Coordinates of C-alpha atoms and ligand atoms in Angstrom, one line a residue:
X1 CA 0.0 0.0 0.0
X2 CA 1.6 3.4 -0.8
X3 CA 1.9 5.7 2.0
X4 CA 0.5 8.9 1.9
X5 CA 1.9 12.3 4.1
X6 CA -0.3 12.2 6.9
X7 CA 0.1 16.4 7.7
X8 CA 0.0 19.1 5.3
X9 CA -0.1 23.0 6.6
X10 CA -3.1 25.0 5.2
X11 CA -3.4 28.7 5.3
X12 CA -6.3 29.7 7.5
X13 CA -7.0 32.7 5.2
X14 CA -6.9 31.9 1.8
X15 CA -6.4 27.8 1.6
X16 CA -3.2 27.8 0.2
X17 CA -1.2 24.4 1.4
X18 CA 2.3 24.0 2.4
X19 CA 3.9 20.8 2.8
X20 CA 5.7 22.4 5.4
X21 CA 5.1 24.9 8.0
X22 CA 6.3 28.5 7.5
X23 CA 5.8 31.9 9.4
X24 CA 4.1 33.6 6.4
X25 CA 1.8 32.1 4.0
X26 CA 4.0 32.4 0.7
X27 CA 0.4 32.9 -1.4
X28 CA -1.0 35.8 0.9
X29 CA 1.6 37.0 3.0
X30 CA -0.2 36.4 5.9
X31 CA 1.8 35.7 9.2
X32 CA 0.7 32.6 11.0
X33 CA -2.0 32.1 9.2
X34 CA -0.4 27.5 8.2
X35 CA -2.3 25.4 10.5
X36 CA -1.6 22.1 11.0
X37 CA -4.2 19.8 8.8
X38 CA -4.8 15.9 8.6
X39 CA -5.1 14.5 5.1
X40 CA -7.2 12.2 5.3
X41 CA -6.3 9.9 1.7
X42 CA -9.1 7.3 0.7
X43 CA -6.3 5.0 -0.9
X44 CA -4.1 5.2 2.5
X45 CA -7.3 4.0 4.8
X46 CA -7.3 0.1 6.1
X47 CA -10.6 -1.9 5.9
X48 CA -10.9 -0.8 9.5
X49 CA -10.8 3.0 8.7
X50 CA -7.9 4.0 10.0
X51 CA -4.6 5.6 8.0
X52 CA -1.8 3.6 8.0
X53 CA 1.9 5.0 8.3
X54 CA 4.2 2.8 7.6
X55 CA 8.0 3.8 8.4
X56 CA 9.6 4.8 5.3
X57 CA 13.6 5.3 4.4
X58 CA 14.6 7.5 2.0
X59 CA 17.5 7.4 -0.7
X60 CA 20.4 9.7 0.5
X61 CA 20.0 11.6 -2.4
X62 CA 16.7 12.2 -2.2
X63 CA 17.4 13.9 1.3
X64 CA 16.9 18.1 0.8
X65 CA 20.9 18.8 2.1
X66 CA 19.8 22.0 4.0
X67 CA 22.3 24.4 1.9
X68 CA 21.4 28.1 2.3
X69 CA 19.3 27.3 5.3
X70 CA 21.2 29.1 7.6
X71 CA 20.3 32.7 9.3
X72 CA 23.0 35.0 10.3
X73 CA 23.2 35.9 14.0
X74 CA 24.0 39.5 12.7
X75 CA 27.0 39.6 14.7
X76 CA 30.3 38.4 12.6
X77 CA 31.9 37.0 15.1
X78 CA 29.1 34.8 16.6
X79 CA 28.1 33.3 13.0
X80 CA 32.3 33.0 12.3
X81 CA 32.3 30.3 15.1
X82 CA 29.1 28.7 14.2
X83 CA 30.2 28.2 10.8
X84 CA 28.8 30.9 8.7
X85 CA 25.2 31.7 10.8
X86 CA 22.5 30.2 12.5
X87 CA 21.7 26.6 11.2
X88 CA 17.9 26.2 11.1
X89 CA 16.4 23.1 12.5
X90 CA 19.9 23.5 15.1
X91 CA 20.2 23.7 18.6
X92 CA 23.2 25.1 20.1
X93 CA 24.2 25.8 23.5
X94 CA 26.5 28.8 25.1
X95 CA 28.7 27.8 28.2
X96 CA 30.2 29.8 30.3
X97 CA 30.6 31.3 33.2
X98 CA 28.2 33.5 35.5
X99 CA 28.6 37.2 34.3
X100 CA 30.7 36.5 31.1
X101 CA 28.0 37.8 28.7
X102 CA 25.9 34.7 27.8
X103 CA 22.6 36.6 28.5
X104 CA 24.0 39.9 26.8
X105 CA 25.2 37.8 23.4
X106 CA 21.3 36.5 23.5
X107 CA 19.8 39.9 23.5
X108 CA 22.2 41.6 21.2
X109 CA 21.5 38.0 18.8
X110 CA 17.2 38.7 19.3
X111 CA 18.1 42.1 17.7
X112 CA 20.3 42.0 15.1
X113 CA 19.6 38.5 13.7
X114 CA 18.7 38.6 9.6
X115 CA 15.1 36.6 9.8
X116 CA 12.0 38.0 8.7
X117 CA 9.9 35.7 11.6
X118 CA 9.8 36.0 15.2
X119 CA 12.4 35.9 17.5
X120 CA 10.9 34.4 21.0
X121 CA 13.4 35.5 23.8
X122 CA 12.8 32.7 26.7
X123 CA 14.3 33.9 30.3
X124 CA 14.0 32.0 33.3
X125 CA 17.0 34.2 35.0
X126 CA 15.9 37.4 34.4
X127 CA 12.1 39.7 34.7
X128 CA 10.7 41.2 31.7
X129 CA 12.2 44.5 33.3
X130 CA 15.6 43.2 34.4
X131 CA 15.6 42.6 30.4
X132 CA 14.3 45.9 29.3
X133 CA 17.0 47.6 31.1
X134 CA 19.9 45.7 29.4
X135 CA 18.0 46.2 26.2
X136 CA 18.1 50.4 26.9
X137 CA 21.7 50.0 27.9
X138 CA 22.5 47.9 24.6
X139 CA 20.7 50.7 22.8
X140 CA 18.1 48.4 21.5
X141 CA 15.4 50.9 21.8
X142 CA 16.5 53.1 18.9
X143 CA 15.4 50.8 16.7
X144 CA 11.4 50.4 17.1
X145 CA 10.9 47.8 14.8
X146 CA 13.9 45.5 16.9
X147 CA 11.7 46.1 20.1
X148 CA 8.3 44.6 18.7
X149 CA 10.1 41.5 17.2
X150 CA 11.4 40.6 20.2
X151 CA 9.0 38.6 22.1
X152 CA 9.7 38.0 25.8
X153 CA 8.8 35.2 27.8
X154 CA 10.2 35.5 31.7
X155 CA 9.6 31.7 33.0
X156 CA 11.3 28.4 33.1
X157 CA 7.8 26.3 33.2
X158 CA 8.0 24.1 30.2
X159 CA 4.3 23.4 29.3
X160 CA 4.0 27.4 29.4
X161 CA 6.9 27.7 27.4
X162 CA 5.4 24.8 24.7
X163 CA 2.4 26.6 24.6
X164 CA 3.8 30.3 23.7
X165 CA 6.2 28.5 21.1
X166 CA 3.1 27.1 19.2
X167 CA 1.3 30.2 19.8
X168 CA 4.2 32.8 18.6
X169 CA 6.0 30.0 16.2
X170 CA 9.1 31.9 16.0
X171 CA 11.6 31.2 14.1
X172 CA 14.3 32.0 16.5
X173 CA 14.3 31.0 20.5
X174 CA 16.5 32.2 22.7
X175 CA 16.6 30.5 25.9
X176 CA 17.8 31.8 28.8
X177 CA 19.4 29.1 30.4
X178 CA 18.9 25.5 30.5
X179 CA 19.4 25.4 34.3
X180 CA 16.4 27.1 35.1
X181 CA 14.1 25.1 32.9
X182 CA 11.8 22.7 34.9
X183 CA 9.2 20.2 33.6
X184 CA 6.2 18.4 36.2
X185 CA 7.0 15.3 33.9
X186 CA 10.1 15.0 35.2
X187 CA 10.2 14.4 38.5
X188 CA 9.3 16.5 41.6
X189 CA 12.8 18.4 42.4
X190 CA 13.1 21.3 40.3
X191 CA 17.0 22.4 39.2
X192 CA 18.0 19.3 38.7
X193 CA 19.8 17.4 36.0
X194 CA 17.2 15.6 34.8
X195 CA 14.5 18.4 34.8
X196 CA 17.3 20.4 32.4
X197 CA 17.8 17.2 30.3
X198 CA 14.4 16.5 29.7
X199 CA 13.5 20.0 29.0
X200 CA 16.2 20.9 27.0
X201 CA 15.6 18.1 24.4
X202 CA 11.8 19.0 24.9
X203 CA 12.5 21.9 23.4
X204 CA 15.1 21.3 21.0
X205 CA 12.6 18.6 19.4
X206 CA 9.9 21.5 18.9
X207 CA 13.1 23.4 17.1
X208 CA 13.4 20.7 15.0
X209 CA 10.0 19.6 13.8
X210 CA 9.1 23.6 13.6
X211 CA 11.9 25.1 11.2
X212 CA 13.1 26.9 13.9
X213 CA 16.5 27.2 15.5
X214 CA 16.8 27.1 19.6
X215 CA 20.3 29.0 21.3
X216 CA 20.1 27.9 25.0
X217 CA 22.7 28.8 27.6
X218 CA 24.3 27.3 30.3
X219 CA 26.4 28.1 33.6
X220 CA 29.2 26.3 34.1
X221 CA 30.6 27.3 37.9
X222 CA 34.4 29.0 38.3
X223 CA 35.6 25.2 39.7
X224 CA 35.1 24.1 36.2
X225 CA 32.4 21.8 37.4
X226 CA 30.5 21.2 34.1
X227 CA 28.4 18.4 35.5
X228 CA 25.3 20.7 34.0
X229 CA 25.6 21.7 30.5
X230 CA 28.2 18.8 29.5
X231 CA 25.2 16.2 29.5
X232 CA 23.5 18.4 27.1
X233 CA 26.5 18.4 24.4
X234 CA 25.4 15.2 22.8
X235 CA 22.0 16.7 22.2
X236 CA 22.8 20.1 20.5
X237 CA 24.0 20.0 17.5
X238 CA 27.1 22.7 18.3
X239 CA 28.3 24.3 21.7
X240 CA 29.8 27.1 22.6
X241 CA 31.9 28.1 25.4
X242 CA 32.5 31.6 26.5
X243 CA 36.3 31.8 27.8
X244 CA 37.3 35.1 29.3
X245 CA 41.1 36.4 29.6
X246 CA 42.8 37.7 32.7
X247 CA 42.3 41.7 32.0
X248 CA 46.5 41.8 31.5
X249 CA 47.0 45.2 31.4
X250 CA 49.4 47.2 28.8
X251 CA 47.9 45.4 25.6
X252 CA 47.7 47.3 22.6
X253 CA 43.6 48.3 22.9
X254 CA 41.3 46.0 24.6
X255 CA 42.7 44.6 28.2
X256 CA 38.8 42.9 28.6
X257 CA 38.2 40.8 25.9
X258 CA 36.1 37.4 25.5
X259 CA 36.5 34.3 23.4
X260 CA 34.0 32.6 22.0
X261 CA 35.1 29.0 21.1
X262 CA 33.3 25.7 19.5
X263 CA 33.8 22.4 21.0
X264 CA 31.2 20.8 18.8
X265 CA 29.9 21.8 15.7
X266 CA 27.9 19.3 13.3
X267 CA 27.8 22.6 11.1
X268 CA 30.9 23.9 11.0
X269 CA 35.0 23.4 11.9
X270 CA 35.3 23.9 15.5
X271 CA 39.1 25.8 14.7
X272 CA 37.3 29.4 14.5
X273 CA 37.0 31.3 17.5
X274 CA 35.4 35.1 18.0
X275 CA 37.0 37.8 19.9
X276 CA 34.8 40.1 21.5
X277 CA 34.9 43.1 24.2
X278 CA 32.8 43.7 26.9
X279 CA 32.4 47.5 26.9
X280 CA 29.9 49.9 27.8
X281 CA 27.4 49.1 24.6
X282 CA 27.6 45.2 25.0
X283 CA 30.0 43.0 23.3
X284 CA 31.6 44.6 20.7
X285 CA 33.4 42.3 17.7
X286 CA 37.0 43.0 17.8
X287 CA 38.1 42.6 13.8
X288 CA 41.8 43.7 14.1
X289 CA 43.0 40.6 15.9
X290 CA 46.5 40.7 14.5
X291 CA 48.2 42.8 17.2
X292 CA 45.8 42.2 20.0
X293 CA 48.4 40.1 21.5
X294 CA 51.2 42.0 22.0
X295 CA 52.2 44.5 24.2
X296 CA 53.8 47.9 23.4
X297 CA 57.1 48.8 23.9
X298 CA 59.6 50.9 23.2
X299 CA 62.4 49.5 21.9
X300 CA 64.4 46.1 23.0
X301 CA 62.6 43.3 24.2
X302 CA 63.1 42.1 27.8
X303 CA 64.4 38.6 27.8
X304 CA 61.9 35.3 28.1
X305 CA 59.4 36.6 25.8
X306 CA 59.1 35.7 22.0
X307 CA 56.8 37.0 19.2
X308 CA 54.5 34.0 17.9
X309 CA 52.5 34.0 14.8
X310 CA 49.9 31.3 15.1
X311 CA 46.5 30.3 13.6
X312 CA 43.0 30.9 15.4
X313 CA 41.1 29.2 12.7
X314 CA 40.8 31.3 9.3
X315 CA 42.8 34.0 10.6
X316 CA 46.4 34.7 12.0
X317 CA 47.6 36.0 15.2
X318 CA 50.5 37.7 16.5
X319 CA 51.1 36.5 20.2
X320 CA 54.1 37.6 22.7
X321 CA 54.9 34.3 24.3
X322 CA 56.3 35.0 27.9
X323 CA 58.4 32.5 30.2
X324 CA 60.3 32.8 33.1
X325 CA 62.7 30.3 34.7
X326 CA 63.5 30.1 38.7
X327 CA 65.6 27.3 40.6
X328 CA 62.4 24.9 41.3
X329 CA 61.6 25.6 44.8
X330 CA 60.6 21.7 44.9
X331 CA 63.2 18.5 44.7
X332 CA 61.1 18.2 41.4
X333 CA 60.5 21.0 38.6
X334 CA 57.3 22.3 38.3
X335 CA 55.6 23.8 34.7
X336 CA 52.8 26.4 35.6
X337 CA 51.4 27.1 32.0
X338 CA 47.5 27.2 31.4
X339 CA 47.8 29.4 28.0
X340 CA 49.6 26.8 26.5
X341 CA 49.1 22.6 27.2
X342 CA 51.7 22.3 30.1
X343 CA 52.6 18.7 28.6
X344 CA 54.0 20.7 25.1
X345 CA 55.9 22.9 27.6
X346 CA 57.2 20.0 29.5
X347 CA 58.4 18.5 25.8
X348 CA 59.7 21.3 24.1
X349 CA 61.9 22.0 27.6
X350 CA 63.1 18.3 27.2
X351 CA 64.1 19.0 23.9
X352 CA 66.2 22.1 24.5
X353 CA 68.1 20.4 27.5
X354 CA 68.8 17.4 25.0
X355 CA 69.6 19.4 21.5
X356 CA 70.7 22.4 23.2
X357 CA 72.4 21.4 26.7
X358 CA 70.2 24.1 28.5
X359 CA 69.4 22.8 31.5
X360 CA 65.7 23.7 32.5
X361 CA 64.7 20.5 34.9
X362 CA 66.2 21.7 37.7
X363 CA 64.3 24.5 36.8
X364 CA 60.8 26.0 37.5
X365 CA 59.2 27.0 34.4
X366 CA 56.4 29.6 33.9
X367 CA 54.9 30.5 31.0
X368 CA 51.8 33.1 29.9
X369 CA 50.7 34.1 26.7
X370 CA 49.9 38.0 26.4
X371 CA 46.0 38.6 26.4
X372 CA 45.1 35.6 27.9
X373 CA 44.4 33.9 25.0
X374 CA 44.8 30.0 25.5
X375 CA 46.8 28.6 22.1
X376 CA 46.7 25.0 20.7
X377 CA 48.5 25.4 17.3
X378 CA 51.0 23.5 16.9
X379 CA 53.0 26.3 15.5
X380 CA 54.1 27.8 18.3
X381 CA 56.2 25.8 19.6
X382 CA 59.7 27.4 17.9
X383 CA 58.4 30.1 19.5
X384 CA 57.8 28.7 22.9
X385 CA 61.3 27.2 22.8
X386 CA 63.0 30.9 21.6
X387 CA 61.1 32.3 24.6
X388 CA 62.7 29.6 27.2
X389 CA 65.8 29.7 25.8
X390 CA 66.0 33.6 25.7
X391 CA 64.5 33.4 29.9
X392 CA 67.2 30.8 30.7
X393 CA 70.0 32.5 28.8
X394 CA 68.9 36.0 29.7
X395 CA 69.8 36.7 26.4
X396 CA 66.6 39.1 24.6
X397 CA 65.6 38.0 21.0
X398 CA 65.4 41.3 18.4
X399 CA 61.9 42.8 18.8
X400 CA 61.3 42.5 15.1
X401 CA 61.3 38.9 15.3
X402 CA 58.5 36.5 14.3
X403 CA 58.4 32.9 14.7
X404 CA 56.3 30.1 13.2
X405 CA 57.6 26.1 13.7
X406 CA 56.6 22.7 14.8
X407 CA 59.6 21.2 16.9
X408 CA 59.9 17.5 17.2
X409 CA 61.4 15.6 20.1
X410 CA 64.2 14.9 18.2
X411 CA 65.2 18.9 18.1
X412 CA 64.5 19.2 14.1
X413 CA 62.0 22.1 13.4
X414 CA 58.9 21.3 11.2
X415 CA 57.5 22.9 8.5
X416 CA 53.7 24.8 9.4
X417 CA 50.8 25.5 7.4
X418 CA 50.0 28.6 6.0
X419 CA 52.9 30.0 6.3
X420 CA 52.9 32.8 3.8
X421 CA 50.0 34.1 5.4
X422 CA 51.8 34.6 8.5
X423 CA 54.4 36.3 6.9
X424 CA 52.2 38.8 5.4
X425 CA 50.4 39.0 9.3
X426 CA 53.6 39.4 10.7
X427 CA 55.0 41.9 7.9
X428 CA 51.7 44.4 8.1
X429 CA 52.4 44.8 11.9
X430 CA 56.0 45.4 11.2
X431 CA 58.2 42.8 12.0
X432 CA 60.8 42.9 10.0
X433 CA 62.2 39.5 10.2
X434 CA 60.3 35.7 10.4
X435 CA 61.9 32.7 11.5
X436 CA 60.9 29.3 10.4
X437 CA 61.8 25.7 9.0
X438 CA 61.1 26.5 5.3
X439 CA 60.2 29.4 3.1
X440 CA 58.0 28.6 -0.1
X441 CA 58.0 30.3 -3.0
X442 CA 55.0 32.2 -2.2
X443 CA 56.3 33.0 1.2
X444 CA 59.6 34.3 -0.7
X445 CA 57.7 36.7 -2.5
X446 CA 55.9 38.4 -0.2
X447 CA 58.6 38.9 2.6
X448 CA 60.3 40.8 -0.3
X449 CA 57.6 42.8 -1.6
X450 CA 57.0 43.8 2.4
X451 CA 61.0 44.2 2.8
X452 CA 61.1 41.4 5.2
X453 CA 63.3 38.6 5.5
X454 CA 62.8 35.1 6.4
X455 CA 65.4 33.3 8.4
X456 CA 64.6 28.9 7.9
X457 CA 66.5 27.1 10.2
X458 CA 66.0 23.1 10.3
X459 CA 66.5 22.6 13.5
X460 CA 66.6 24.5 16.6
X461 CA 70.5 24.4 17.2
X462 CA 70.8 26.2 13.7
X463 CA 67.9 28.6 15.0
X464 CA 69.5 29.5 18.0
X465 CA 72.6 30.6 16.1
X466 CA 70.9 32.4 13.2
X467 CA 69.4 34.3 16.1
X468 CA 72.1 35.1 18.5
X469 CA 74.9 34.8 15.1
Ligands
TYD1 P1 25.7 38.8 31.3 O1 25.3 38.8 29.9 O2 24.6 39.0 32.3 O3 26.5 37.5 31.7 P2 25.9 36.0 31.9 O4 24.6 35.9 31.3 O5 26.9 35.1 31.2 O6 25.9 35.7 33.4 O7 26.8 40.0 31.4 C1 27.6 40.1 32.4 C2 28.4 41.3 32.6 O8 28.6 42.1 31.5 C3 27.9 42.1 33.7 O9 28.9 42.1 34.7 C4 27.7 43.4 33.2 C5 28.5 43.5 31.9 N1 27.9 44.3 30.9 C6 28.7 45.3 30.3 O10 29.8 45.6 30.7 N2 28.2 46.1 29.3 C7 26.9 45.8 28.8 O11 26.5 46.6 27.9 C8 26.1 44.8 29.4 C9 24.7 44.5 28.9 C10 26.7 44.0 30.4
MG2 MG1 22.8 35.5 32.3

């Protein structure tokens, strides 16, 4: 028997069907006029009456692949981590910690998003007026039309909440957060676990079967007990997490900013990250990222602290890469590092005392990265290891100096990716020289258009002399 689709979505004002549903009726640009209808199909009905649905696969290329059906955030930054906007049908969830701006990326989101439907702002932290107030101080109020799309909904009842969504149908929910989200069907104690976990996928099963796309938040507490929003991960299809720096003072601009990072993203790469402020307006995108990291100075630089130029996704970086090295105070050597992985610090410190003779483990090593940002590319490890030697030795490396290089244990310096893109990073900001394992043709040419030069060295023994001569 051929199965027929059991739901089609007629408009309530001039009959036109939809084998969707949408927000406006395509035939008379009504809003929320597509309701819900059975089709009830003679050929599909059983001697008893009843239609049949029989479960159905579907060739794989018969499946629609959901290109274009994004929406951007209208904030760069936000839809460069996500992947290029707002997936439709998506759920994704922002971590972070109390007060880093999860609720204030939410609102600024509500109003600048690029969607013609609603936008359905759920808060079960703050009151309507709590939300006004940050709305006036975000400047949202000059824009009238922002205002009214914005629909607010202060409560963290789920059957209330169900019942708005199918009432408003927006295309957009905002929920603010997941923790205070609470369901009768599951189980008495409100706040916990389960309540979140039943709600949350509650919620992101409406976003799915409505065209809609669902942004929740989550706390996750200073210890770094993520208890909470880690068991949602599996069930978004992207998370966030808001990371903030330490406020180091004497950076070129910004001392406050924020970093917005993916862990998962079924969307998107999970290498891009956004840079944002926290000023007076809200978050504000910071676009010139090359010399965020680096701190003004006049003339030579003190020694322990090397120039990196490493990758943060599509873009490059310019980071000063600071260590310091003190008898250990211990019978064993410590490594305090969070910036950078303290296990690639204990390595590349093995590898200068072996290839170099420096001896670090008796040693206590400390290393930071300028701005606070936290750096995983492998590419900085030359500089890393420039930066301990320079600390150790007390020997400065020439402030025009940048440095890109994988180092292996055996002390040989590996070639990194995109490295003509550093160059031309490095070269805009005005370092004159760039040390690495290789230079390509491509590479060539642009250190000489920019009147730079590039030092290769193929291992760090050879790099240590090309430095010091
Ligand atoms: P918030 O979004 O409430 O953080 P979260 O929801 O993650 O707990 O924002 C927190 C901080 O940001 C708060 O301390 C006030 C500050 N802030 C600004 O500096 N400027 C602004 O325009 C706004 C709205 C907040
Ligand atoms: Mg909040």
């Amino acid at each position: 028997m051929k199965k027929q689709k059991d739901f089609i979505y007629k408009c309530s004002s001039c009959d036109h069907k939809e084998p969707k549903w949408l927000g406006r009726c395509p035939e008379c640009g009504q809003w929320n006029t597509l309701v819900e209808t059975a089709v009830t199909n003679v050929k599909g009905k059983s001697k008893h009456g009843e239609t049949h649905s029989m479960p159905k696969t579907l060739p794989l290329a018969a499946v629609d692949p959901m290109e274009g059906n994004r929406l951007s955030s209208g904030i760069g930054e936000l839809d460069r981590v996500l992947g290029g906007g707002i997936m439709k049908c998506s759920s994704i969830l922002v971590g972070g910690e109390p007060g880093i701006g999860k609720s204030t990326l939410l609102l600024q989101a509500a109003a600048a998003a690029v969607t013609k439907g609603r936008i359905l702002y759920i808060s079960g932290e703050e009151s309507a007026g709590q939300l006004r107030l940050r709305a006036d101080r975000l400047d949202l109020n000059k824009d009238k039309s922002v205002m009214e799309r914005i629909e607010i909904f202060c409560s963290g009842n789920l059957s209330e909440i169900e019942t708005v969504l199918n009432n408003v149908k927006p295309v957009l929910i905002l929920v603010d957060s997941a923790q205070t989200l609470y369901s009768e069907d599951a189980g008495s104690v409100a706040g916990t676990v389960n309540q979140m976990k039943f709600c949350s996928f509650e919620l992101i099963n409406w976003a799915k079967e409505h065209d809609a796309a669902l942004i929740l938040t989550a706390h996750v507490t200073k210890e770094g007990i993520i208890s909470g929003p880690k068991t949602l991960e599996h069930m978004v299809d992207t998370v966030l997490y808001f990371e903030q720096n330490d406020k180091t003072a004497g950076l070129n601009g910004t001392t406050d900013c924020r970093f917005l990072r993916a862990a998962k993203n079924r969307f998107g790469s999970i290498d891009e990250i956004g840079i944002f402020s926290m000023t007076e307006k809200g978050l504000t995108p910071i676009e010139d990222t090359g010399r965020m990291f680096l701190i003004r100075r006049e003339g030579d630089l003190p020694a322990g602290v090397a120039t990196a130029a490493v990758l943060e996704g599509s873009r490059t970086i310019l980071v000063e890469i600071q260590a310091l090295t003190i008898p250990a105070k211990g019978t064993i050597s410590r490594v305090f590092s969070d910036k950078i992985d303290s296990a690639r610090v204990s390595r590349i410190s093995a590898a200068l005392e072996k290839h170099l003779g420096l001896r670090l483990s008796d040693q206590d090593l400390y290393i930071n990265a300028a701005g606070g940002i936290r750096i995983t590319e492998v590419g900085v490890e030359l500089a890393l290891a420039c930066a301990l030697y320079s600390a150790r030795s007390g020997l400065a490396l020439p402030a025009d100096l940048a440095i890109a290089g994988e180092l292996s244990l055996t002390g040989e310096i590996r070639p990194v990716r995109r490295l003509s893109g550093r160059i031309k990073t490095a070269a805009n900001l005005g370092f004159n020289s760039f040390l690495s394992p290789s230079a390509d043709q491509e590479s060539n040419i642009i250190a000489s258009e920019l009147s730079g030069k590039i030092k290769t060295a193929k291992d760090i023994k050879t790099a240590i002399k090309l430095i010091y001569g």
